Amino acid sequence: MSRIAVTAVPAACIARTFVFAAALAVTQAGTAWAGTPQEQLGALSAQAGRSPNGAQGQQFFNAKHGREWSCASCHNAQPTGEGKHANTGKSISALAPAFNPERFTDPAKSEKWFRRNCNDVLARECTAAEKADVLAWLMGLKR
Amino acid sequence: MKNKPLAPVRYARAAMKWIAIALLAGAGPARADSPQRVTPLPKYQQECAACHLAYPPGMLPVASWKRLMGSLSTHYGTDASLDEASVREISGWLQTHAGTYKRVSEEPPQDRITRSQWFVRKHNEVDPQIWKQASVKSAANCAACHSAADKGSFRESEIQFPKGLDARFRRNGSD
């Protein structure tokens, strides 16, 4: 029954659905369904409207932004190994995807941590451009 | 004929006795130093243990957990906010298993486990300098000394002072 229903859907309708989904993916870039660091970077860059700048990302990551902590306070200036939570001392696994393949494979998780950590470091949300820059830099860190 | 209980009754009594002994043996030490006898909620581990030990829910009373879970965006100086569904799930589980440790009906200042009277009393031999060591950081870092803290066990026999700790502090561990 359901198979018949699917095959009965006109091609134009499927195409429209696809275009709609693609448009949705762009508008919701950060929270889209991309499952690799590359896809998340693509989505963030699209949202930012410019290509990412890794060098700027590194600077942003290591700088303080008017509060007590920088990103590096917990993740280290070179986040290729274990970090340490600045308050609790709990170890934090490497942030650079090349050193921890689980990183940036779940967009919802990435967004959650960006939301929290940006609030802790900058007392505001990060812009898509800031997130893209940081991610580009992290992805550039190779073994 | 002597007035002896029937065999089934005797067996039942014996069984009750053994059940009681088994319960006491199981619950005795657990109540003393292993407050977390509940299966950890995977969501709790995933979300809360990313930053700190998954503190046993029995170590705080219901009211404290409620307040904590209602103010995650300002969680002891950091933003630990979560989506609503996760908050509901974790909060419900914490409240179900709250307050099963020693005298936790009392709500500690700032809802901090480390400010509970039982906690302070239990750690009164610990030199205040120990909490400040780099390998310890704070009294909230249970796992620095309690080697099985992540499994919800806090037995004295499991205490291992961190390697970096100055020799003059280490003697407290053998007390």
PDB file of N, CA, C and O in Angstrom, chain A residues 34-108:
ATOM      1  N   ALA A  34      23.551  17.771   8.829  1.00  0.00           N
ATOM      2  CA  ALA A  34      24.877  17.396   8.350  1.00  0.00           C
ATOM      3  C   ALA A  34      25.584  16.530   9.375  1.00  0.00           C
ATOM      4  O   ALA A  34      25.557  16.814  10.565  1.00  0.00           O
ATOM      5  N   GLY A  35      26.227  15.461   8.918  1.00  0.00           N
ATOM      6  CA  GLY A  35      26.806  14.513   9.855  1.00  0.00           C
ATOM      7  C   GLY A  35      28.315  14.428   9.878  1.00  0.00           C
ATOM      8  O   GLY A  35      28.866  13.606  10.589  1.00  0.00           O
ATOM      9  N   THR A  36      29.008  15.273   9.118  1.00  0.00           N
ATOM     10  CA  THR A  36      30.469  15.269   9.163  1.00  0.00           C
ATOM     11  C   THR A  36      30.941  16.689   9.476  1.00  0.00           C
ATOM     12  O   THR A  36      30.201  17.658   9.263  1.00  0.00           O
ATOM     13  N   PRO A  37      32.181  16.820   9.974  1.00  0.00           N
ATOM     14  CA  PRO A  37      32.709  18.170  10.228  1.00  0.00           C
ATOM     15  C   PRO A  37      32.651  19.032   8.966  1.00  0.00           C
ATOM     16  O   PRO A  37      32.293  20.207   9.030  1.00  0.00           O
ATOM     17  N   GLN A  38      32.969  18.409   7.819  1.00  0.00           N
ATOM     18  CA  GLN A  38      32.969  19.158   6.554  1.00  0.00           C
ATOM     19  C   GLN A  38      31.581  19.708   6.247  1.00  0.00           C
ATOM     20  O   GLN A  38      31.431  20.856   5.859  1.00  0.00           O
ATOM     21  N   GLU A  39      30.563  18.875   6.464  1.00  0.00           N
ATOM     22  CA  GLU A  39      29.188  19.316   6.201  1.00  0.00           C
ATOM     23  C   GLU A  39      28.766  20.415   7.163  1.00  0.00           C
ATOM     24  O   GLU A  39      28.079  21.361   6.784  1.00  0.00           O
ATOM     25  N   GLN A  40      29.187  20.285   8.422  1.00  0.00           N
ATOM     26  CA  GLN A  40      28.828  21.312   9.397  1.00  0.00           C
ATOM     27  C   GLN A  40      29.527  22.625   9.071  1.00  0.00           C
ATOM     28  O   GLN A  40      28.948  23.698   9.226  1.00  0.00           O
ATOM     29  N   LEU A  41      30.768  22.508   8.618  1.00  0.00           N
ATOM     30  CA  LEU A  41      31.501  23.714   8.232  1.00  0.00           C
ATOM     31  C   LEU A  41      30.810  24.378   7.043  1.00  0.00           C
ATOM     32  O   LEU A  41      30.646  25.604   7.016  1.00  0.00           O
ATOM     33  N   GLY A  42      30.374  23.549   6.093  1.00  0.00           N
ATOM     34  CA  GLY A  42      29.668  24.065   4.927  1.00  0.00           C
ATOM     35  C   GLY A  42      28.397  24.814   5.330  1.00  0.00           C
ATOM     36  O   GLY A  42      28.131  25.919   4.851  1.00  0.00           O
ATOM     37  N   ALA A  43      27.657  24.203   6.240  1.00  0.00           N
ATOM     38  CA  ALA A  43      26.404  24.803   6.685  1.00  0.00           C
ATOM     39  C   ALA A  43      26.660  26.125   7.416  1.00  0.00           C
ATOM     40  O   ALA A  43      25.963  27.119   7.190  1.00  0.00           O
ATOM     41  N   LEU A  44      27.671  26.152   8.270  1.00  0.00           N
ATOM     42  CA  LEU A  44      27.993  27.369   9.027  1.00  0.00           C
ATOM     43  C   LEU A  44      28.471  28.481   8.085  1.00  0.00           C
ATOM     44  O   LEU A  44      28.089  29.642   8.247  1.00  0.00           O
ATOM     45  N   SER A  45      29.297  28.113   7.116  1.00  0.00           N
ATOM     46  CA  SER A  45      29.813  29.101   6.160  1.00  0.00           C
ATOM     47  C   SER A  45      28.664  29.692   5.345  1.00  0.00           C
ATOM     48  O   SER A  45      28.624  30.902   5.109  1.00  0.00           O
ATOM     49  N   ALA A  46      27.753  28.796   4.927  1.00  0.00           N
ATOM     50  CA  ALA A  46      26.599  29.272   4.154  1.00  0.00           C
ATOM     51  C   ALA A  46      25.788  30.262   4.976  1.00  0.00           C
ATOM     52  O   ALA A  46      25.356  31.308   4.488  1.00  0.00           O
ATOM     53  N   GLN A  47      25.631  29.946   6.254  1.00  0.00           N
ATOM     54  CA  GLN A  47      24.866  30.810   7.150  1.00  0.00           C
ATOM     55  C   GLN A  47      25.601  32.139   7.356  1.00  0.00           C
ATOM     56  O   GLN A  47      24.970  33.198   7.431  1.00  0.00           O
ATOM     57  N   ALA A  48      26.920  32.062   7.427  1.00  0.00           N
ATOM     58  CA  ALA A  48      27.719  33.276   7.650  1.00  0.00           C
ATOM     59  C   ALA A  48      27.798  34.118   6.384  1.00  0.00           C
ATOM     60  O   ALA A  48      28.029  35.326   6.451  1.00  0.00           O
ATOM     61  N   GLY A  49      27.623  33.482   5.231  1.00  0.00           N
ATOM     62  CA  GLY A  49      27.684  34.207   3.976  1.00  0.00           C
ATOM     63  C   GLY A  49      29.098  34.533   3.523  1.00  0.00           C
ATOM     64  O   GLY A  49      29.312  35.423   2.712  1.00  0.00           O
ATOM     65  N   ARG A  50      30.080  33.841   4.064  1.00  0.00           N
ATOM     66  CA  ARG A  50      31.464  34.023   3.620  1.00  0.00           C
ATOM     67  C   ARG A  50      32.254  32.757   3.896  1.00  0.00           C
ATOM     68  O   ARG A  50      31.814  31.904   4.673  1.00  0.00           O
ATOM     69  N   SER A  51      33.419  32.635   3.273  1.00  0.00           N
ATOM     70  CA  SER A  51      34.213  31.438   3.535  1.00  0.00           C
ATOM     71  C   SER A  51      34.960  31.584   4.857  1.00  0.00           C
ATOM     72  O   SER A  51      35.300  32.700   5.271  1.00  0.00           O
ATOM     73  N   PRO A  52      35.188  30.475   5.531  1.00  0.00           N
ATOM     74  CA  PRO A  52      35.787  30.530   6.872  1.00  0.00           C
ATOM     75  C   PRO A  52      37.263  30.900   6.841  1.00  0.00           C
ATOM     76  O   PRO A  52      37.946  30.656   5.856  1.00  0.00           O
ATOM     77  N   ASN A  53      37.711  31.483   7.951  1.00  0.00           N
ATOM     78  CA  ASN A  53      39.099  31.912   8.070  1.00  0.00           C
ATOM     79  C   ASN A  53      39.723  31.246   9.297  1.00  0.00           C
ATOM     80  O   ASN A  53      39.485  31.651  10.429  1.00  0.00           O
ATOM     81  N   GLY A  54      40.499  30.186   9.036  1.00  0.00           N
ATOM     82  CA  GLY A  54      41.084  29.394  10.113  1.00  0.00           C
ATOM     83  C   GLY A  54      41.986  30.189  11.047  1.00  0.00           C
ATOM     84  O   GLY A  54      41.947  30.011  12.252  1.00  0.00           O
ATOM     85  N   ALA A  55      42.791  31.074  10.468  1.00  0.00           N
ATOM     86  CA  ALA A  55      43.717  31.868  11.288  1.00  0.00           C
ATOM     87  C   ALA A  55      42.940  32.732  12.277  1.00  0.00           C
ATOM     88  O   ALA A  55      43.299  32.849  13.457  1.00  0.00           O
ATOM     89  N   GLN A  56      41.839  33.292  11.794  1.00  0.00           N
ATOM     90  CA  GLN A  56      40.976  34.102  12.655  1.00  0.00           C
ATOM     91  C   GLN A  56      40.343  33.231  13.734  1.00  0.00           C
ATOM     92  O   GLN A  56      40.168  33.660  14.872  1.00  0.00           O
ATOM     93  N   GLY A  57      40.023  31.999  13.339  1.00  0.00           N
ATOM     94  CA  GLY A  57      39.438  31.050  14.281  1.00  0.00           C
ATOM     95  C   GLY A  57      40.387  30.731  15.420  1.00  0.00           C
ATOM     96  O   GLY A  57      39.991  30.671  16.586  1.00  0.00           O
ATOM     97  N   GLN A  58      41.655  30.561  15.088  1.00  0.00           N
ATOM     98  CA  GLN A  58      42.659  30.255  16.110  1.00  0.00           C
ATOM     99  C   GLN A  58      42.778  31.410  17.110  1.00  0.00           C
ATOM    100  O   GLN A  58      42.839  31.206  18.317  1.00  0.00           O
ATOM    101  N   GLN A  59      42.799  32.618  16.559  1.00  0.00           N
ATOM    102  CA  GLN A  59      42.917  33.811  17.402  1.00  0.00           C
ATOM    103  C   GLN A  59      41.700  33.918  18.340  1.00  0.00           C
ATOM    104  O   GLN A  59      41.839  34.148  19.535  1.00  0.00           O
ATOM    105  N   PHE A  60      40.540  33.710  17.751  1.00  0.00           N
ATOM    106  CA  PHE A  60      39.283  33.776  18.502  1.00  0.00           C
ATOM    107  C   PHE A  60      39.275  32.747  19.631  1.00  0.00           C
ATOM    108  O   PHE A  60      38.861  33.019  20.752  1.00  0.00           O
ATOM    109  N   PHE A  61      39.771  31.563  19.321  1.00  0.00           N
ATOM    110  CA  PHE A  61      39.780  30.434  20.252  1.00  0.00           C
ATOM    111  C   PHE A  61      40.663  30.711  21.462  1.00  0.00           C
ATOM    112  O   PHE A  61      40.341  30.365  22.588  1.00  0.00           O
ATOM    113  N   ASN A  62      41.779  31.368  21.215  1.00  0.00           N
ATOM    114  CA  ASN A  62      42.755  31.588  22.294  1.00  0.00           C
ATOM    115  C   ASN A  62      42.583  32.904  23.037  1.00  0.00           C
ATOM    116  O   ASN A  62      43.220  33.106  24.066  1.00  0.00           O
ATOM    117  N   ALA A  63      41.743  33.769  22.510  1.00  0.00           N
ATOM    118  CA  ALA A  63      41.564  35.083  23.143  1.00  0.00           C
ATOM    119  C   ALA A  63      40.495  35.031  24.224  1.00  0.00           C
ATOM    120  O   ALA A  63      39.594  34.184  24.183  1.00  0.00           O
ATOM    121  N   LYS A  64      40.629  35.927  25.199  1.00  0.00           N
ATOM    122  CA  LYS A  64      39.538  36.111  26.148  1.00  0.00           C
ATOM    123  C   LYS A  64      38.621  37.184  25.576  1.00  0.00           C
ATOM    124  O   LYS A  64      39.062  38.032  24.799  1.00  0.00           O
ATOM    125  N   HIS A  65      37.373  37.100  25.953  1.00  0.00           N
ATOM    126  CA  HIS A  65      36.413  38.030  25.366  1.00  0.00           C
ATOM    127  C   HIS A  65      35.676  38.778  26.470  1.00  0.00           C
ATOM    128  O   HIS A  65      34.463  38.821  26.507  1.00  0.00           O
ATOM    129  N   GLY A  66      36.466  39.309  27.404  1.00  0.00           N
ATOM    130  CA  GLY A  66      35.882  40.118  28.468  1.00  0.00           C
ATOM    131  C   GLY A  66      35.466  39.327  29.697  1.00  0.00           C
ATOM    132  O   GLY A  66      35.052  39.885  30.699  1.00  0.00           O
ATOM    133  N   ARG A  67      35.586  38.024  29.624  1.00  0.00           N
ATOM    134  CA  ARG A  67      35.254  37.199  30.785  1.00  0.00           C
ATOM    135  C   ARG A  67      36.472  36.401  31.229  1.00  0.00           C
ATOM    136  O   ARG A  67      37.550  36.537  30.666  1.00  0.00           O
ATOM    137  N   GLU A  68      36.260  35.553  32.226  1.00  0.00           N
ATOM    138  CA  GLU A  68      37.374  34.839  32.848  1.00  0.00           C
ATOM    139  C   GLU A  68      38.041  33.820  31.916  1.00  0.00           C
ATOM    140  O   GLU A  68      39.245  33.632  31.947  1.00  0.00           O
ATOM    141  N   TRP A  69      37.226  33.178  31.090  1.00  0.00           N
ATOM    142  CA  TRP A  69      37.738  32.063  30.309  1.00  0.00           C
ATOM    143  C   TRP A  69      37.876  32.378  28.821  1.00  0.00           C
ATOM    144  O   TRP A  69      37.149  33.213  28.280  1.00  0.00           O
ATOM    145  N   SER A  70      38.787  31.644  28.176  1.00  0.00           N
ATOM    146  CA  SER A  70      38.806  31.553  26.718  1.00  0.00           C
ATOM    147  C   SER A  70      38.405  30.117  26.386  1.00  0.00           C
ATOM    148  O   SER A  70      38.266  29.291  27.288  1.00  0.00           O
ATOM    149  N   CYS A  71      38.254  29.821  25.111  1.00  0.00           N
ATOM    150  CA  CYS A  71      37.956  28.432  24.721  1.00  0.00           C
ATOM    151  C   CYS A  71      39.110  27.540  25.188  1.00  0.00           C
ATOM    152  O   CYS A  71      38.914  26.406  25.629  1.00  0.00           O
ATOM    153  N   ALA A  72      40.340  28.111  25.066  1.00  0.00           N
ATOM    154  CA  ALA A  72      41.545  27.354  25.399  1.00  0.00           C
ATOM    155  C   ALA A  72      41.645  27.045  26.899  1.00  0.00           C
ATOM    156  O   ALA A  72      42.398  26.148  27.283  1.00  0.00           O
ATOM    157  N   SER A  73      40.889  27.752  27.740  1.00  0.00           N
ATOM    158  CA  SER A  73      40.945  27.490  29.187  1.00  0.00           C
ATOM    159  C   SER A  73      40.623  26.031  29.494  1.00  0.00           C
ATOM    160  O   SER A  73      41.152  25.459  30.439  1.00  0.00           O
ATOM    161  N   CYS A  74      39.720  25.450  28.714  1.00  0.00           N
ATOM    162  CA  CYS A  74      39.353  24.048  28.936  1.00  0.00           C
ATOM    163  C   CYS A  74      39.928  23.117  27.860  1.00  0.00           C
ATOM    164  O   CYS A  74      40.223  21.960  28.125  1.00  0.00           O
ATOM    165  N   HIS A  75      40.048  23.641  26.631  1.00  0.00           N
ATOM    166  CA  HIS A  75      40.430  22.768  25.508  1.00  0.00           C
ATOM    167  C   HIS A  75      41.917  22.825  25.167  1.00  0.00           C
ATOM    168  O   HIS A  75      42.353  22.107  24.268  1.00  0.00           O
ATOM    169  N   ASN A  76      42.663  23.709  25.822  1.00  0.00           N
ATOM    170  CA  ASN A  76      44.088  23.940  25.519  1.00  0.00           C
ATOM    171  C   ASN A  76      44.253  24.777  24.245  1.00  0.00           C
ATOM    172  O   ASN A  76      43.416  24.721  23.353  1.00  0.00           O
ATOM    173  N   ALA A  77      45.366  25.499  24.191  1.00  0.00           N
ATOM    174  CA  ALA A  77      45.638  26.357  23.036  1.00  0.00           C
ATOM    175  C   ALA A  77      45.741  25.528  21.759  1.00  0.00           C
ATOM    176  O   ALA A  77      45.404  25.973  20.679  1.00  0.00           O
ATOM    177  N   GLN A  78      46.218  24.297  21.920  1.00  0.00           N
ATOM    178  CA  GLN A  78      46.343  23.377  20.787  1.00  0.00           C
ATOM    179  C   GLN A  78      45.465  22.164  21.100  1.00  0.00           C
ATOM    180  O   GLN A  78      45.936  21.217  21.745  1.00  0.00           O
ATOM    181  N   PRO A  79      44.194  22.184  20.712  1.00  0.00           N
ATOM    182  CA  PRO A  79      43.253  21.142  21.185  1.00  0.00           C
ATOM    183  C   PRO A  79      43.380  19.808  20.453  1.00  0.00           C
ATOM    184  O   PRO A  79      42.404  19.251  19.975  1.00  0.00           O
ATOM    185  N   THR A  80      44.617  19.306  20.417  1.00  0.00           N
ATOM    186  CA  THR A  80      44.872  18.034  19.746  1.00  0.00           C
ATOM    187  C   THR A  80      45.029  16.889  20.743  1.00  0.00           C
ATOM    188  O   THR A  80      45.212  15.740  20.357  1.00  0.00           O
ATOM    189  N   GLY A  81      45.005  17.230  22.023  1.00  0.00           N
ATOM    190  CA  GLY A  81      45.083  16.217  23.071  1.00  0.00           C
ATOM    191  C   GLY A  81      44.019  16.491  24.120  1.00  0.00           C
ATOM    192  O   GLY A  81      43.140  17.338  23.912  1.00  0.00           O
ATOM    193  N   GLU A  82      44.096  15.800  25.242  1.00  0.00           N
ATOM    194  CA  GLU A  82      43.092  15.965  26.288  1.00  0.00           C
ATOM    195  C   GLU A  82      43.140  17.351  26.925  1.00  0.00           C
ATOM    196  O   GLU A  82      44.211  17.866  27.221  1.00  0.00           O
ATOM    197  N   GLY A  83      41.981  17.920  27.125  1.00  0.00           N
ATOM    198  CA  GLY A  83      41.854  19.169  27.860  1.00  0.00           C
ATOM    199  C   GLY A  83      41.375  18.883  29.273  1.00  0.00           C
ATOM    200  O   GLY A  83      41.246  17.726  29.666  1.00  0.00           O
ATOM    201  N   LYS A  84      41.101  19.952  29.997  1.00  0.00           N
ATOM    202  CA  LYS A  84      40.698  19.798  31.389  1.00  0.00           C
ATOM    203  C   LYS A  84      39.690  20.896  31.724  1.00  0.00           C
ATOM    204  O   LYS A  84      39.975  22.073  31.478  1.00  0.00           O
ATOM    205  N   HIS A  85      38.559  20.514  32.258  1.00  0.00           N
ATOM    206  CA  HIS A  85      37.551  21.503  32.630  1.00  0.00           C
ATOM    207  C   HIS A  85      38.134  22.489  33.649  1.00  0.00           C
ATOM    208  O   HIS A  85      38.694  22.065  34.661  1.00  0.00           O
ATOM    209  N   ALA A  86      38.012  23.773  33.350  1.00  0.00           N
ATOM    210  CA  ALA A  86      38.672  24.790  34.170  1.00  0.00           C
ATOM    211  C   ALA A  86      38.142  24.811  35.610  1.00  0.00           C
ATOM    212  O   ALA A  86      38.858  25.198  36.523  1.00  0.00           O
ATOM    213  N   ASN A  87      36.919  24.408  35.814  1.00  0.00           N
ATOM    214  CA  ASN A  87      36.344  24.401  37.161  1.00  0.00           C
ATOM    215  C   ASN A  87      36.540  23.072  37.868  1.00  0.00           C
ATOM    216  O   ASN A  87      36.987  23.009  38.998  1.00  0.00           O
ATOM    217  N   THR A  88      36.146  22.014  37.196  1.00  0.00           N
ATOM    218  CA  THR A  88      36.058  20.722  37.884  1.00  0.00           C
ATOM    219  C   THR A  88      37.304  19.857  37.714  1.00  0.00           C
ATOM    220  O   THR A  88      37.495  18.904  38.457  1.00  0.00           O
ATOM    221  N   GLY A  89      38.133  20.168  36.715  1.00  0.00           N
ATOM    222  CA  GLY A  89      39.328  19.361  36.484  1.00  0.00           C
ATOM    223  C   GLY A  89      39.051  18.092  35.703  1.00  0.00           C
ATOM    224  O   GLY A  89      39.959  17.322  35.419  1.00  0.00           O
ATOM    225  N   LYS A  90      37.805  17.868  35.345  1.00  0.00           N
ATOM    226  CA  LYS A  90      37.458  16.650  34.589  1.00  0.00           C
ATOM    227  C   LYS A  90      38.106  16.707  33.196  1.00  0.00           C
ATOM    228  O   LYS A  90      38.103  17.738  32.550  1.00  0.00           O
ATOM    229  N   SER A  91      38.657  15.582  32.755  1.00  0.00           N
ATOM    230  CA  SER A  91      39.342  15.589  31.467  1.00  0.00           C
ATOM    231  C   SER A  91      38.343  15.691  30.320  1.00  0.00           C
ATOM    232  O   SER A  91      37.234  15.166  30.388  1.00  0.00           O
ATOM    233  N   ILE A  92      38.764  16.407  29.289  1.00  0.00           N
ATOM    234  CA  ILE A  92      37.928  16.633  28.112  1.00  0.00           C
ATOM    235  C   ILE A  92      38.694  16.075  26.917  1.00  0.00           C
ATOM    236  O   ILE A  92      39.864  16.403  26.728  1.00  0.00           O
ATOM    237  N   SER A  93      38.056  15.237  26.137  1.00  0.00           N
ATOM    238  CA  SER A  93      38.761  14.611  25.006  1.00  0.00           C
ATOM    239  C   SER A  93      39.101  15.661  23.944  1.00  0.00           C
ATOM    240  O   SER A  93      38.506  16.734  23.901  1.00  0.00           O
ATOM    241  N   ALA A  94      40.056  15.320  23.088  1.00  0.00           N
ATOM    242  CA  ALA A  94      40.549  16.254  22.072  1.00  0.00           C
ATOM    243  C   ALA A  94      39.403  16.828  21.242  1.00  0.00           C
ATOM    244  O   ALA A  94      38.433  16.132  20.947  1.00  0.00           O
ATOM    245  N   LEU A  95      39.542  18.085  20.871  1.00  0.00           N
ATOM    246  CA  LEU A  95      38.475  18.770  20.138  1.00  0.00           C
ATOM    247  C   LEU A  95      38.678  18.720  18.621  1.00  0.00           C
ATOM    248  O   LEU A  95      37.724  18.747  17.853  1.00  0.00           O
ATOM    249  N   ALA A  96      39.938  18.642  18.196  1.00  0.00           N
ATOM    250  CA  ALA A  96      40.223  18.616  16.755  1.00  0.00           C
ATOM    251  C   ALA A  96      39.783  17.273  16.169  1.00  0.00           C
ATOM    252  O   ALA A  96      40.188  16.217  16.672  1.00  0.00           O
ATOM    253  N   PRO A  97      38.961  17.304  15.123  1.00  0.00           N
ATOM    254  CA  PRO A  97      38.409  16.063  14.568  1.00  0.00           C
ATOM    255  C   PRO A  97      39.461  15.020  14.189  1.00  0.00           C
ATOM    256  O   PRO A  97      39.220  13.827  14.352  1.00  0.00           O
ATOM    257  N   ALA A  98      40.640  15.460  13.735  1.00  0.00           N
ATOM    258  CA  ALA A  98      41.667  14.490  13.331  1.00  0.00           C
ATOM    259  C   ALA A  98      42.171  13.687  14.528  1.00  0.00           C
ATOM    260  O   ALA A  98      42.724  12.603  14.364  1.00  0.00           O
ATOM    261  N   PHE A  99      41.980  14.222  15.719  1.00  0.00           N
ATOM    262  CA  PHE A  99      42.469  13.547  16.927  1.00  0.00           C
ATOM    263  C   PHE A  99      41.335  12.901  17.716  1.00  0.00           C
ATOM    264  O   PHE A  99      41.558  12.269  18.733  1.00  0.00           O
ATOM    265  N   ASN A 100      40.111  13.136  17.276  1.00  0.00           N
ATOM    266  CA  ASN A 100      38.933  12.569  17.924  1.00  0.00           C
ATOM    267  C   ASN A 100      37.802  12.519  16.901  1.00  0.00           C
ATOM    268  O   ASN A 100      37.084  13.489  16.711  1.00  0.00           O
ATOM    269  N   PRO A 101      37.677  11.396  16.221  1.00  0.00           N
ATOM    270  CA  PRO A 101      36.746  11.294  15.088  1.00  0.00           C
ATOM    271  C   PRO A 101      35.282  11.521  15.432  1.00  0.00           C
ATOM    272  O   PRO A 101      34.470  11.730  14.534  1.00  0.00           O
ATOM    273  N   GLU A 102      34.949  11.509  16.720  1.00  0.00           N
ATOM    274  CA  GLU A 102      33.552  11.738  17.092  1.00  0.00           C
ATOM    275  C   GLU A 102      33.161  13.213  17.053  1.00  0.00           C
ATOM    276  O   GLU A 102      31.975  13.557  17.025  1.00  0.00           O
ATOM    277  N   ARG A 103      34.187  14.071  17.056  1.00  0.00           N
ATOM    278  CA  ARG A 103      33.891  15.507  17.116  1.00  0.00           C
ATOM    279  C   ARG A 103      33.197  16.003  15.851  1.00  0.00           C
ATOM    280  O   ARG A 103      33.567  15.615  14.746  1.00  0.00           O
ATOM    281  N   PHE A 104      32.210  16.867  16.052  1.00  0.00           N
ATOM    282  CA  PHE A 104      31.482  17.508  14.951  1.00  0.00           C
ATOM    283  C   PHE A 104      30.859  16.501  13.989  1.00  0.00           C
ATOM    284  O   PHE A 104      30.911  16.662  12.776  1.00  0.00           O
ATOM    285  N   THR A 105      30.320  15.426  14.545  1.00  0.00           N
ATOM    286  CA  THR A 105      29.572  14.473  13.725  1.00  0.00           C
ATOM    287  C   THR A 105      28.083  14.524  14.052  1.00  0.00           C
ATOM    288  O   THR A 105      27.282  13.884  13.392  1.00  0.00           O
ATOM    289  N   ASP A 106      27.721  15.276  15.100  1.00  0.00           N
ATOM    290  CA  ASP A 106      26.325  15.429  15.488  1.00  0.00           C
ATOM    291  C   ASP A 106      26.028  16.924  15.630  1.00  0.00           C
ATOM    292  O   ASP A 106      26.428  17.551  16.606  1.00  0.00           O
ATOM    293  N   PRO A 107      25.336  17.490  14.636  1.00  0.00           N
ATOM    294  CA  PRO A 107      25.103  18.938  14.625  1.00  0.00           C
ATOM    295  C   PRO A 107      24.394  19.450  15.884  1.00  0.00           C
ATOM    296  O   PRO A 107      24.722  20.532  16.381  1.00  0.00           O
ATOM    297  N   ALA A 108      23.451  18.658  16.395  1.00  0.00           N
ATOM    298  CA  ALA A 108      22.725  19.111  17.586  1.00  0.00           C
ATOM    299  C   ALA A 108      23.686  19.240  18.761  1.00  0.00           C
ATOM    300  O   ALA A 108      23.609  20.190  19.557  1.00  0.00           O
TER     301      ALA A 108
END
